[in-house]
Short mmCIF file of C-alpha atoms in Angstrom, two decimals:
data_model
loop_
_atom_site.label_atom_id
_atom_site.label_comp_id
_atom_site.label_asym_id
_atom_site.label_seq_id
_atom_site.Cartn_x
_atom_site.Cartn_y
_atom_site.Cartn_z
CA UNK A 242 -125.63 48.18 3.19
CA UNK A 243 -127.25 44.98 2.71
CA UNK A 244 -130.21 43.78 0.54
CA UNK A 245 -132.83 42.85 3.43
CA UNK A 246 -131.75 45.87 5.44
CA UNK A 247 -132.39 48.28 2.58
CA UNK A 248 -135.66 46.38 1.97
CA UNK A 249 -136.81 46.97 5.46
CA UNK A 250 -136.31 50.44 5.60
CA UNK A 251 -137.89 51.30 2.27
CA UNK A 252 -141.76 49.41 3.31
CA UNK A 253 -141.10 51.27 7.02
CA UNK A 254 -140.24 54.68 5.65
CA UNK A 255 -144.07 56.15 6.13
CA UNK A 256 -144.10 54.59 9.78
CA UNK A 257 -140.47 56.17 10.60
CA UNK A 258 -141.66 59.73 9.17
CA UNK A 259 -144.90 59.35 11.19
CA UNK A 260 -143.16 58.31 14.58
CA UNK A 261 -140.32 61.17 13.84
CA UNK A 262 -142.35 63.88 13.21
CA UNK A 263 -143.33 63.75 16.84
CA UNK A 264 -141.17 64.25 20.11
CA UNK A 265 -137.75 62.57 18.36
CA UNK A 266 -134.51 64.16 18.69
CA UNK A 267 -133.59 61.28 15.86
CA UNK A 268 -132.83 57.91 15.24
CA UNK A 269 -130.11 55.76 14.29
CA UNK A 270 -130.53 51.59 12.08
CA UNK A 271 -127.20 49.98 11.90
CA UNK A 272 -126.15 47.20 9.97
CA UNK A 273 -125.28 44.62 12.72
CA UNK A 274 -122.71 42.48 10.25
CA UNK A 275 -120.68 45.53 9.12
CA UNK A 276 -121.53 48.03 12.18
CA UNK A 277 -122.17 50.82 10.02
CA UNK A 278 -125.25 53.07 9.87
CA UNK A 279 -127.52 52.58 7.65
CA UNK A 280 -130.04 55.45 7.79
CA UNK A 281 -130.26 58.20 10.47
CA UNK A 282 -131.74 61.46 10.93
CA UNK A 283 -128.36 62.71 13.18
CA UNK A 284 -125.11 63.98 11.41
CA UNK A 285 -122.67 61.22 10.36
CA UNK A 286 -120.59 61.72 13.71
CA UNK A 287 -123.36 61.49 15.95
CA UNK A 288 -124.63 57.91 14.72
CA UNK A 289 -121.25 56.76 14.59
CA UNK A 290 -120.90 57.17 17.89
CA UNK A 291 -124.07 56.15 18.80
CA UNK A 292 -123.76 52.79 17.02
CA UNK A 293 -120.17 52.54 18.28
CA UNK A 294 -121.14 52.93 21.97
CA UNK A 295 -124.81 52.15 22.65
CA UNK A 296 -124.84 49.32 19.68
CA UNK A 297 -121.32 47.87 19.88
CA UNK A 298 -120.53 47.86 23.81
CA UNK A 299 -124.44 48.28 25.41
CA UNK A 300 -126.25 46.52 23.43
CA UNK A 301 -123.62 43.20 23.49
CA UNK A 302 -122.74 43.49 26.78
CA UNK A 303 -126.33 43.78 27.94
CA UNK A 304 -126.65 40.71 25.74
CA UNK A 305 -124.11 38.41 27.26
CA UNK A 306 -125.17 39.82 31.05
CA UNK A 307 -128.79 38.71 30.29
CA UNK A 308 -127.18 35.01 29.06
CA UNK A 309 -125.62 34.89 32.06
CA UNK A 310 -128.61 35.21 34.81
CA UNK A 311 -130.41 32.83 32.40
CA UNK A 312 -128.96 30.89 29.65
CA UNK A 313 -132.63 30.22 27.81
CA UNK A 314 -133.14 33.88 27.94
CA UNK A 315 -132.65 36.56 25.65
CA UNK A 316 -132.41 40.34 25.06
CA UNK A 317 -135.57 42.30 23.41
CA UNK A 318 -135.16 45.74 24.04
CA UNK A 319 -133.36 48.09 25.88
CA UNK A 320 -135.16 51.79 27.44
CA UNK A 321 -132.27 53.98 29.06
CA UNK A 322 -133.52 56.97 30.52
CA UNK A 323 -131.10 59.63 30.90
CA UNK A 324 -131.27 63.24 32.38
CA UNK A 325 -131.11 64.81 28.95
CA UNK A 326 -133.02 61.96 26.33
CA UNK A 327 -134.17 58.54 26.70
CA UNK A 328 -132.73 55.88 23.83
CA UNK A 329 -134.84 53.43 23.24
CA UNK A 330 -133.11 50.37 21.70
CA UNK A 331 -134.32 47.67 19.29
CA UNK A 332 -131.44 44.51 18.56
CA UNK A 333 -132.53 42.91 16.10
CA UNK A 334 -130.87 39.65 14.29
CA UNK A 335 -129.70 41.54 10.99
CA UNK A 336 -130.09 45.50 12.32
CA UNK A 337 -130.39 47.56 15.27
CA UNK A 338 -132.48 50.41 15.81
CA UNK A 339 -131.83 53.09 18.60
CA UNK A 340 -134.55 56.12 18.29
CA UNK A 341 -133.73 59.18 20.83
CA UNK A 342 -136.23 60.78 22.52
CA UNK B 151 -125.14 47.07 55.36
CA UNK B 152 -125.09 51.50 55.74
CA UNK B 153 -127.03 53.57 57.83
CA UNK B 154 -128.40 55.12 55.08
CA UNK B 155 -129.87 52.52 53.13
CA UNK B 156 -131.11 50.84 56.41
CA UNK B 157 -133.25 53.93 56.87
CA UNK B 158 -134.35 53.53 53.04
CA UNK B 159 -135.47 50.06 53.03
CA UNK B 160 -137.08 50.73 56.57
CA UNK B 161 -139.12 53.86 55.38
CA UNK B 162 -140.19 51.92 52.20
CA UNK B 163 -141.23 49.19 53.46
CA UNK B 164 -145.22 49.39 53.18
CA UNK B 165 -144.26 50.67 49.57
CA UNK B 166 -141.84 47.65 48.10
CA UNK B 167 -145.04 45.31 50.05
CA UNK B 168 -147.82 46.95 48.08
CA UNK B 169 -145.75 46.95 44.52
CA UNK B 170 -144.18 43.10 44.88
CA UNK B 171 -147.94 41.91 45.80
CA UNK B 172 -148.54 42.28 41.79
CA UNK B 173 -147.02 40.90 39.29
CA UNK B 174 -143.83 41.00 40.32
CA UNK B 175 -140.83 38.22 40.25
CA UNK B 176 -138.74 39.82 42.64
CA UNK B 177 -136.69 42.32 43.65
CA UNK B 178 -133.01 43.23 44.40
CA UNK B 179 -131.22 46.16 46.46
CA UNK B 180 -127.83 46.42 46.66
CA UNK B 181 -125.20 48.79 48.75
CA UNK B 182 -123.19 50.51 46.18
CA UNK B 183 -120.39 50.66 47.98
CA UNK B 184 -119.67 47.18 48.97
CA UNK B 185 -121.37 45.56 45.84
CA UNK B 186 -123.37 43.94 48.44
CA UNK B 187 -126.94 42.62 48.61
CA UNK B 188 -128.83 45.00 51.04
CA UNK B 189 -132.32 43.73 50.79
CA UNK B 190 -134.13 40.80 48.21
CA UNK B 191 -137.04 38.80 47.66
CA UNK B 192 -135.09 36.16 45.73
CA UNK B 193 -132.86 33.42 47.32
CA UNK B 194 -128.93 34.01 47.90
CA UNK B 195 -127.42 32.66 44.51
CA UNK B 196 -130.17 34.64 42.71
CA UNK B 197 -129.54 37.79 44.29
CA UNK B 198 -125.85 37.63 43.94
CA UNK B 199 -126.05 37.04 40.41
CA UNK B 200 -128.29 40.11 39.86
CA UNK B 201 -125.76 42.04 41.86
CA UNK B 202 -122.76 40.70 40.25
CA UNK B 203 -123.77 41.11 36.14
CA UNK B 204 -126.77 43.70 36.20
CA UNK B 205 -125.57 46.33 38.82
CA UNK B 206 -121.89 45.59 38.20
CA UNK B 207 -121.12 45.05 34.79
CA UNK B 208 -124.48 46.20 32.71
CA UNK B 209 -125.43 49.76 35.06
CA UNK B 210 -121.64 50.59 35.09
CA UNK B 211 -120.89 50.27 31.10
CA UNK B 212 -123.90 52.01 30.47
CA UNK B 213 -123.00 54.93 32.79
CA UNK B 214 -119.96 54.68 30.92
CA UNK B 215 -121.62 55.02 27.43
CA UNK B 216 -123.43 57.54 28.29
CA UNK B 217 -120.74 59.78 29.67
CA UNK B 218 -119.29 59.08 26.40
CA UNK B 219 -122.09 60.06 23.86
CA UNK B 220 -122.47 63.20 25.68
CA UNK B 221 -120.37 63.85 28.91
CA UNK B 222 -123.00 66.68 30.99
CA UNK B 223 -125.15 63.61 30.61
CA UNK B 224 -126.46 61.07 33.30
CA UNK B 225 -128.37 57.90 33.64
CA UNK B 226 -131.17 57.65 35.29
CA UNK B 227 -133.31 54.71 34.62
CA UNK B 228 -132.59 51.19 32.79
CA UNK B 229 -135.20 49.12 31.42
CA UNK B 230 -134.08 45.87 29.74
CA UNK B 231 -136.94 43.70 28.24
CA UNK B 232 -136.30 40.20 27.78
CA UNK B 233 -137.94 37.03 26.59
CA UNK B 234 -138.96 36.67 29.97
CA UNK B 235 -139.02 39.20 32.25
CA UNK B 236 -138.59 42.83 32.37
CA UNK B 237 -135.36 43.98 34.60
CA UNK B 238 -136.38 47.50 35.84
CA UNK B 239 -132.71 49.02 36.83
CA UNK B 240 -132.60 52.09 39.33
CA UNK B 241 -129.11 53.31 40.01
CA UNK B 242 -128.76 56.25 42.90
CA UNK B 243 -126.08 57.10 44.57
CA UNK B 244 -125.79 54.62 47.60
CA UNK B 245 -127.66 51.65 46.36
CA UNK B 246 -129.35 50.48 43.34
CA UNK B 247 -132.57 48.98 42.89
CA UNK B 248 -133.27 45.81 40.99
CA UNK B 249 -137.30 44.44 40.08
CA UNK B 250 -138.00 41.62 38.15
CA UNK B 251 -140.93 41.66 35.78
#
């Protein structure tokens, strides 16, 4: 895990416990140069799979679809409701955040 | 164009009037099964390209992740935020709804 990631989440850790403690089934940051998690709240298989499918194929290909309608655009964040939870996504340039709700 | 989706956009009409006077860019419905545009407030080229990346490639990867993380699982509702718009995404069965933000 890198140094800036690490950073971040240590000065956010009282605003993730205060947004968690309410309505959250959990949340997932991954390190967007390695694609590993970095911190979660879900059991290691669960964020794996959530940064392998929501971060590496959603999130990129969302990315490059955006690009595509307009190349001067770009992505901010991502809400997909589902039947079951809603993940809301946040790409950032070094980490992405996906909280389930 | 369907039968069914005829019937839709004709039912809806006063509706999609009142919403698009405010604040709205535009707006894109498309037959599912022909990957077609049904109805649009945006010019040809526009509307095809909305068709083409958001409903074909972005609505049917995220189905796809979805199914993955958690197969009894559906999507509903996509909501992608960008620099400069907001792309509300409503997939149903027959057609799938498009508005620009």
């Amino acid at each position: 895990m890198n140094r800036i990631l690490e950073d971040v989440i240590h000065k956010n850790a009282a605003t993730v416990e205060r947004i968690t403690s309410e309505n959250t089934a959990g949340y997932v940051v991954a390190d967007n140069t390695a694609n590993a998690v970095a911190e979660t709240s879900f059991d290691n298989t669960g964020a794996q799979a959530i940064v392998k499918h929501l971060h590496g194929v959603l999130v990129s290909s969302c990315q490059s679809v955006i690009r595509d309608l307009d190349p001067t655009n770009k992505l901010c964040f991502l809400r997909v409701a589902t039947r079951k939870f809603e993940y809301l996504v946040a790409p950032e340039d070094y980490f992405t955040i996906t909280v389930v709700q």
